[in-house]
């Protein structure tokens, strides 16, 4: 249900919320947090959709503060979305015009849930100092998105690092969680050797690549550098050099499958899909305490990462980074060699295998297969 | 500045403060026995896909199916695919499926066929070479307990149970863990004769780790429950697990086992232990287990088993709009079977905290609805400064921990009915996990399988706990079989036999309507 309240006051919005709740039953009683989204008009709908998706995992009240035209008379347009139009949450959209546009805090305050944490999210253009922002200051957690903030990633991240205050976090950081998990898992296995050098290949416009490199530098305390891939390609590869050889994790451009290679181990593929904004936001809402590891990567780590002017292909040629083309070939090769393979389209068309089985035929099949495998492996 | 040291114990990329980072299992495969069963199709295979989809399985993870079918790898792939499409919790993603499909293998064979297990050993070795599973393999025995011994011996014979240096082999078994103390010991001897104790994972999917942890959090992370969690304020505790279904096609398993062995021995006694135990020193598996074992060893049976227990058998009746047959008319049930489908028992816990507080456990099939809950019912206020008419509708306060469905906690207490008259009536305050947190929490099997692959000691029973619970239940079973009579009949769709109600009435109490 969508209820429009043009030219209204927060008191009226509040009252209507209570009334809607009474009409539809006990919804919204167990919301665990308030998510305040600060956004401009053009990005509002997309942001609402993402927040709505994320709220399926964390039922919350979403207050969207939309800053409109600053000229003209002060005016507040409200809109309430509940039920089918708001998933597991309740959404209050507040459009601010005129002098009111700079006083988002005053309209959000009366609508915050009692006694529960506040999370602030800027889907685009984060403020220079999130914790000094009037709305940001209310939140326990402030989520920026450096990938969608005006400026070169390195500059944006430096600014965020200078202004860092516990509770700050960035969606570019949650985008690399899977990468970090795979790399950490690789180091869980022997040989237990220190990493002597780390090279990240990422697009120059991707703050995620910088944060990943910052994290590696901070944790591994080894020389870490970034090589540039084409703009818009995101993170392409990570190479960790150790005495016994290198650990390479490569996700070729536009692919969703990565290849992990380690010395003494066969190459392995793994799905490494690009994470959606909703997934990342849901991740951010899962924990509400300061993220120290992010802080470390952003501040101490990133400062020691050397940004070379080397391009990705130069790095590959110089033997510093794994080759995405090879990784792509590996994926195809492994797919071809797998016997039970199949894209879903192929498997879909297969008939269901027969359930009938006589002991003899199964025994024969086992014996025949055993002979076959023994021959293949000898 | 020298690079950070890396050791088996300390991985610099892991930091306890880094709560985002999921634990991904190390290189490994899972070998599944009984892939044609319902459990494998509806739960295990979808859970494996969901884990892959959440990025929690290692690169190169492989799934080997073993069954008495003349199938090729791709036939088994088809089975997995259909199971995933139909039952997986997370959305289908082509790339996840493809990387999972690459690791799917099938071994045709019977449990008594040496060649089949040799083939399995070769298949697994080949996976180590081709896909880098590193010699780490988990064996999931989703098969009748009667075959455990054969399979374990075969695994040992073919060398599958013995890992090389630095690798692991683990085995997963499901309840029932025997049918009495003696058989439980035998079963344990078979399994632990082949696999070391900490490589044996006994799975009680019903008590997912999430449920156990939720219960522990409610009890021990709060101040408001623990002070009243004792015999001074608690009148009694009711633990219920009711099912609305009959035995379905499981007569072969169920007949002769009965409700008490099927449910009370494991699920209900586990819930009792979690409800009644003292605070563990820490929440690692070892310390939680210690406390559970301690409280189980303090559990006592009623002196007179005739008045302290009740059992029943469902008769034909109407359930939720369907006419259903009685237990004795079900396919495959022996004529005149004395197997109970409903069991209730009153237990005591001999400790300072619980002296004099009865714990009533009940379970049954074809009851009013499907529900599992723990109700801690409090004593009445010692003095009520109201007149009788004002409080005649006031019941006892209660904390009800709902295990399923709709996991959550309900508080029942008295409130004034609005109006000119002073009248106090029971009201409920309700908390639901589904409403406050995630709408899609991981399926119990996902956590279980991940724990097995990670080698996390499960919060599930070790052999000692299994023995303790048989020690509690065996005298009851013996008494029932000595008594010999057919269990009391109850109409399907009701809340059990009259004898169960009498059991409560004798103590001046009532079963809650769950």
JSON list of C-alpha atoms in Angstrom, two decimals, chain A residues 22-108:
[
{"chain": "A", "resi": 22, "resn": "UNK", "atom": "CA", "xyz": [-3.62, -0.41, 13.74]},
{"chain": "A", "resi": 23, "resn": "UNK", "atom": "CA", "xyz": [-5.51, -1.12, 10.53]},
{"chain": "A", "resi": 24, "resn": "UNK", "atom": "CA", "xyz": [-3.27, -3.89, 9.25]},
{"chain": "A", "resi": 25, "resn": "UNK", "atom": "CA", "xyz": [-2.34, -5.64, 12.48]},
{"chain": "A", "resi": 26, "resn": "UNK", "atom": "CA", "xyz": [0.85, -5.75, 14.43]},
{"chain": "A", "resi": 27, "resn": "UNK", "atom": "CA", "xyz": [3.35, -5.11, 11.66]},
{"chain": "A", "resi": 28, "resn": "UNK", "atom": "CA", "xyz": [6.40, -3.03, 12.38]},
{"chain": "A", "resi": 29, "resn": "UNK", "atom": "CA", "xyz": [6.44, -3.94, 16.03]},
{"chain": "A", "resi": 30, "resn": "UNK", "atom": "CA", "xyz": [9.57, -6.00, 15.78]},
{"chain": "A", "resi": 31, "resn": "UNK", "atom": "CA", "xyz": [11.65, -3.79, 13.52]},
{"chain": "A", "resi": 32, "resn": "UNK", "atom": "CA", "xyz": [15.19, -3.95, 14.76]},
{"chain": "A", "resi": 33, "resn": "UNK", "atom": "CA", "xyz": [16.68, -0.83, 13.25]},
{"chain": "A", "resi": 34, "resn": "UNK", "atom": "CA", "xyz": [16.05, 2.37, 11.36]},
{"chain": "A", "resi": 35, "resn": "UNK", "atom": "CA", "xyz": [17.78, 2.79, 8.04]},
{"chain": "A", "resi": 36, "resn": "UNK", "atom": "CA", "xyz": [18.04, 6.41, 6.95]},
{"chain": "A", "resi": 37, "resn": "UNK", "atom": "CA", "xyz": [18.77, 6.77, 3.26]},
{"chain": "A", "resi": 38, "resn": "UNK", "atom": "CA", "xyz": [20.01, 10.17, 2.14]},
{"chain": "A", "resi": 39, "resn": "UNK", "atom": "CA", "xyz": [19.69, 10.59, -1.58]},
{"chain": "A", "resi": 40, "resn": "UNK", "atom": "CA", "xyz": [18.86, 12.99, -4.37]},
{"chain": "A", "resi": 41, "resn": "UNK", "atom": "CA", "xyz": [15.71, 12.76, -6.44]},
{"chain": "A", "resi": 42, "resn": "UNK", "atom": "CA", "xyz": [17.20, 11.02, -9.48]},
{"chain": "A", "resi": 43, "resn": "UNK", "atom": "CA", "xyz": [18.66, 8.11, -7.50]},
{"chain": "A", "resi": 44, "resn": "UNK", "atom": "CA", "xyz": [15.80, 7.73, -5.02]},
{"chain": "A", "resi": 45, "resn": "UNK", "atom": "CA", "xyz": [13.79, 4.91, -6.64]},
{"chain": "A", "resi": 46, "resn": "UNK", "atom": "CA", "xyz": [16.81, 2.67, -7.21]},
{"chain": "A", "resi": 47, "resn": "UNK", "atom": "CA", "xyz": [17.99, 3.22, -3.66]},
{"chain": "A", "resi": 48, "resn": "UNK", "atom": "CA", "xyz": [14.56, 2.38, -2.25]},
{"chain": "A", "resi": 49, "resn": "UNK", "atom": "CA", "xyz": [14.49, -0.85, -4.20]},
{"chain": "A", "resi": 50, "resn": "UNK", "atom": "CA", "xyz": [17.91, -1.89, -2.94]},
{"chain": "A", "resi": 51, "resn": "UNK", "atom": "CA", "xyz": [17.07, -0.98, 0.65]},
{"chain": "A", "resi": 52, "resn": "UNK", "atom": "CA", "xyz": [13.80, -2.84, 0.36]},
{"chain": "A", "resi": 53, "resn": "UNK", "atom": "CA", "xyz": [15.56, -5.97, -0.86]},
{"chain": "A", "resi": 54, "resn": "UNK", "atom": "CA", "xyz": [18.11, -5.77, 1.91]},
{"chain": "A", "resi": 55, "resn": "UNK", "atom": "CA", "xyz": [15.38, -5.31, 4.50]},
{"chain": "A", "resi": 56, "resn": "UNK", "atom": "CA", "xyz": [14.05, -8.77, 3.74]},
{"chain": "A", "resi": 57, "resn": "UNK", "atom": "CA", "xyz": [16.89, -10.01, 5.87]},
{"chain": "A", "resi": 58, "resn": "UNK", "atom": "CA", "xyz": [16.67, -7.25, 8.43]},
{"chain": "A", "resi": 59, "resn": "UNK", "atom": "CA", "xyz": [13.16, -5.94, 8.88]},
{"chain": "A", "resi": 60, "resn": "UNK", "atom": "CA", "xyz": [13.61, -2.26, 9.47]},
{"chain": "A", "resi": 61, "resn": "UNK", "atom": "CA", "xyz": [11.99, 1.10, 9.08]},
{"chain": "A", "resi": 62, "resn": "UNK", "atom": "CA", "xyz": [13.46, 2.83, 6.08]},
{"chain": "A", "resi": 63, "resn": "UNK", "atom": "CA", "xyz": [13.38, 6.60, 6.07]},
{"chain": "A", "resi": 64, "resn": "UNK", "atom": "CA", "xyz": [14.35, 8.00, 2.70]},
{"chain": "A", "resi": 65, "resn": "UNK", "atom": "CA", "xyz": [15.35, 11.64, 2.88]},
{"chain": "A", "resi": 66, "resn": "UNK", "atom": "CA", "xyz": [15.18, 13.00, -0.64]},
{"chain": "A", "resi": 67, "resn": "UNK", "atom": "CA", "xyz": [16.70, 16.41, -1.09]},
{"chain": "A", "resi": 68, "resn": "UNK", "atom": "CA", "xyz": [14.91, 18.29, -3.84]},
{"chain": "A", "resi": 69, "resn": "UNK", "atom": "CA", "xyz": [15.22, 21.75, -5.28]},
{"chain": "A", "resi": 70, "resn": "UNK", "atom": "CA", "xyz": [16.62, 24.19, -2.76]},
{"chain": "A", "resi": 71, "resn": "UNK", "atom": "CA", "xyz": [14.93, 27.20, -4.31]},
{"chain": "A", "resi": 72, "resn": "UNK", "atom": "CA", "xyz": [11.35, 28.18, -3.54]},
{"chain": "A", "resi": 73, "resn": "UNK", "atom": "CA", "xyz": [9.31, 27.77, -0.39]},
{"chain": "A", "resi": 74, "resn": "UNK", "atom": "CA", "xyz": [10.03, 25.19, 2.27]},
{"chain": "A", "resi": 75, "resn": "UNK", "atom": "CA", "xyz": [7.86, 22.15, 1.74]},
{"chain": "A", "resi": 76, "resn": "UNK", "atom": "CA", "xyz": [7.72, 18.54, 2.86]},
{"chain": "A", "resi": 77, "resn": "UNK", "atom": "CA", "xyz": [6.09, 15.80, 0.76]},
{"chain": "A", "resi": 78, "resn": "UNK", "atom": "CA", "xyz": [5.65, 12.50, 2.50]},
{"chain": "A", "resi": 79, "resn": "UNK", "atom": "CA", "xyz": [4.91, 9.05, 1.24]},
{"chain": "A", "resi": 80, "resn": "UNK", "atom": "CA", "xyz": [4.38, 5.86, 3.26]},
{"chain": "A", "resi": 81, "resn": "UNK", "atom": "CA", "xyz": [4.79, 2.40, 1.75]},
{"chain": "A", "resi": 82, "resn": "UNK", "atom": "CA", "xyz": [3.78, -0.64, 3.72]},
{"chain": "A", "resi": 83, "resn": "UNK", "atom": "CA", "xyz": [2.75, -4.22, 3.04]},
{"chain": "A", "resi": 84, "resn": "UNK", "atom": "CA", "xyz": [3.24, -5.51, -0.48]},
{"chain": "A", "resi": 85, "resn": "UNK", "atom": "CA", "xyz": [5.01, -2.35, -1.63]},
{"chain": "A", "resi": 86, "resn": "UNK", "atom": "CA", "xyz": [7.56, -2.45, 1.14]},
{"chain": "A", "resi": 87, "resn": "UNK", "atom": "CA", "xyz": [8.58, -6.08, 1.57]},
{"chain": "A", "resi": 88, "resn": "UNK", "atom": "CA", "xyz": [9.50, -6.76, 5.14]},
{"chain": "A", "resi": 89, "resn": "UNK", "atom": "CA", "xyz": [9.92, -3.14, 6.03]},
{"chain": "A", "resi": 90, "resn": "UNK", "atom": "CA", "xyz": [7.98, 0.04, 6.19]},
{"chain": "A", "resi": 91, "resn": "UNK", "atom": "CA", "xyz": [9.21, 2.86, 4.06]},
{"chain": "A", "resi": 92, "resn": "UNK", "atom": "CA", "xyz": [8.75, 6.54, 4.67]},
{"chain": "A", "resi": 93, "resn": "UNK", "atom": "CA", "xyz": [9.86, 8.77, 1.81]},
{"chain": "A", "resi": 94, "resn": "UNK", "atom": "CA", "xyz": [10.34, 12.41, 2.76]},
{"chain": "A", "resi": 95, "resn": "UNK", "atom": "CA", "xyz": [10.91, 14.88, -0.07]},
{"chain": "A", "resi": 96, "resn": "UNK", "atom": "CA", "xyz": [12.42, 18.15, 1.11]},
{"chain": "A", "resi": 97, "resn": "UNK", "atom": "CA", "xyz": [12.24, 21.41, -0.83]},
{"chain": "A", "resi": 98, "resn": "UNK", "atom": "CA", "xyz": [13.42, 24.94, -0.34]},
{"chain": "A", "resi": 99, "resn": "UNK", "atom": "CA", "xyz": [15.31, 25.92, 2.82]},
{"chain": "A", "resi": 100, "resn": "UNK", "atom": "CA", "xyz": [14.10, 22.66, 4.44]},
{"chain": "A", "resi": 101, "resn": "UNK", "atom": "CA", "xyz": [16.31, 20.68, 2.03]},
{"chain": "A", "resi": 102, "resn": "UNK", "atom": "CA", "xyz": [19.35, 21.29, 4.19]},
{"chain": "A", "resi": 103, "resn": "UNK", "atom": "CA", "xyz": [17.58, 20.22, 7.40]},
{"chain": "A", "resi": 104, "resn": "UNK", "atom": "CA", "xyz": [17.04, 16.54, 6.75]},
{"chain": "A", "resi": 105, "resn": "UNK", "atom": "CA", "xyz": [17.88, 15.75, 10.33]},
{"chain": "A", "resi": 106, "resn": "UNK", "atom": "CA", "xyz": [14.94, 17.67, 11.69]},
{"chain": "A", "resi": 107, "resn": "UNK", "atom": "CA", "xyz": [12.45, 15.65, 9.64]},
{"chain": "A", "resi": 108, "resn": "UNK", "atom": "CA", "xyz": [14.08, 12.27, 10.21]}
]
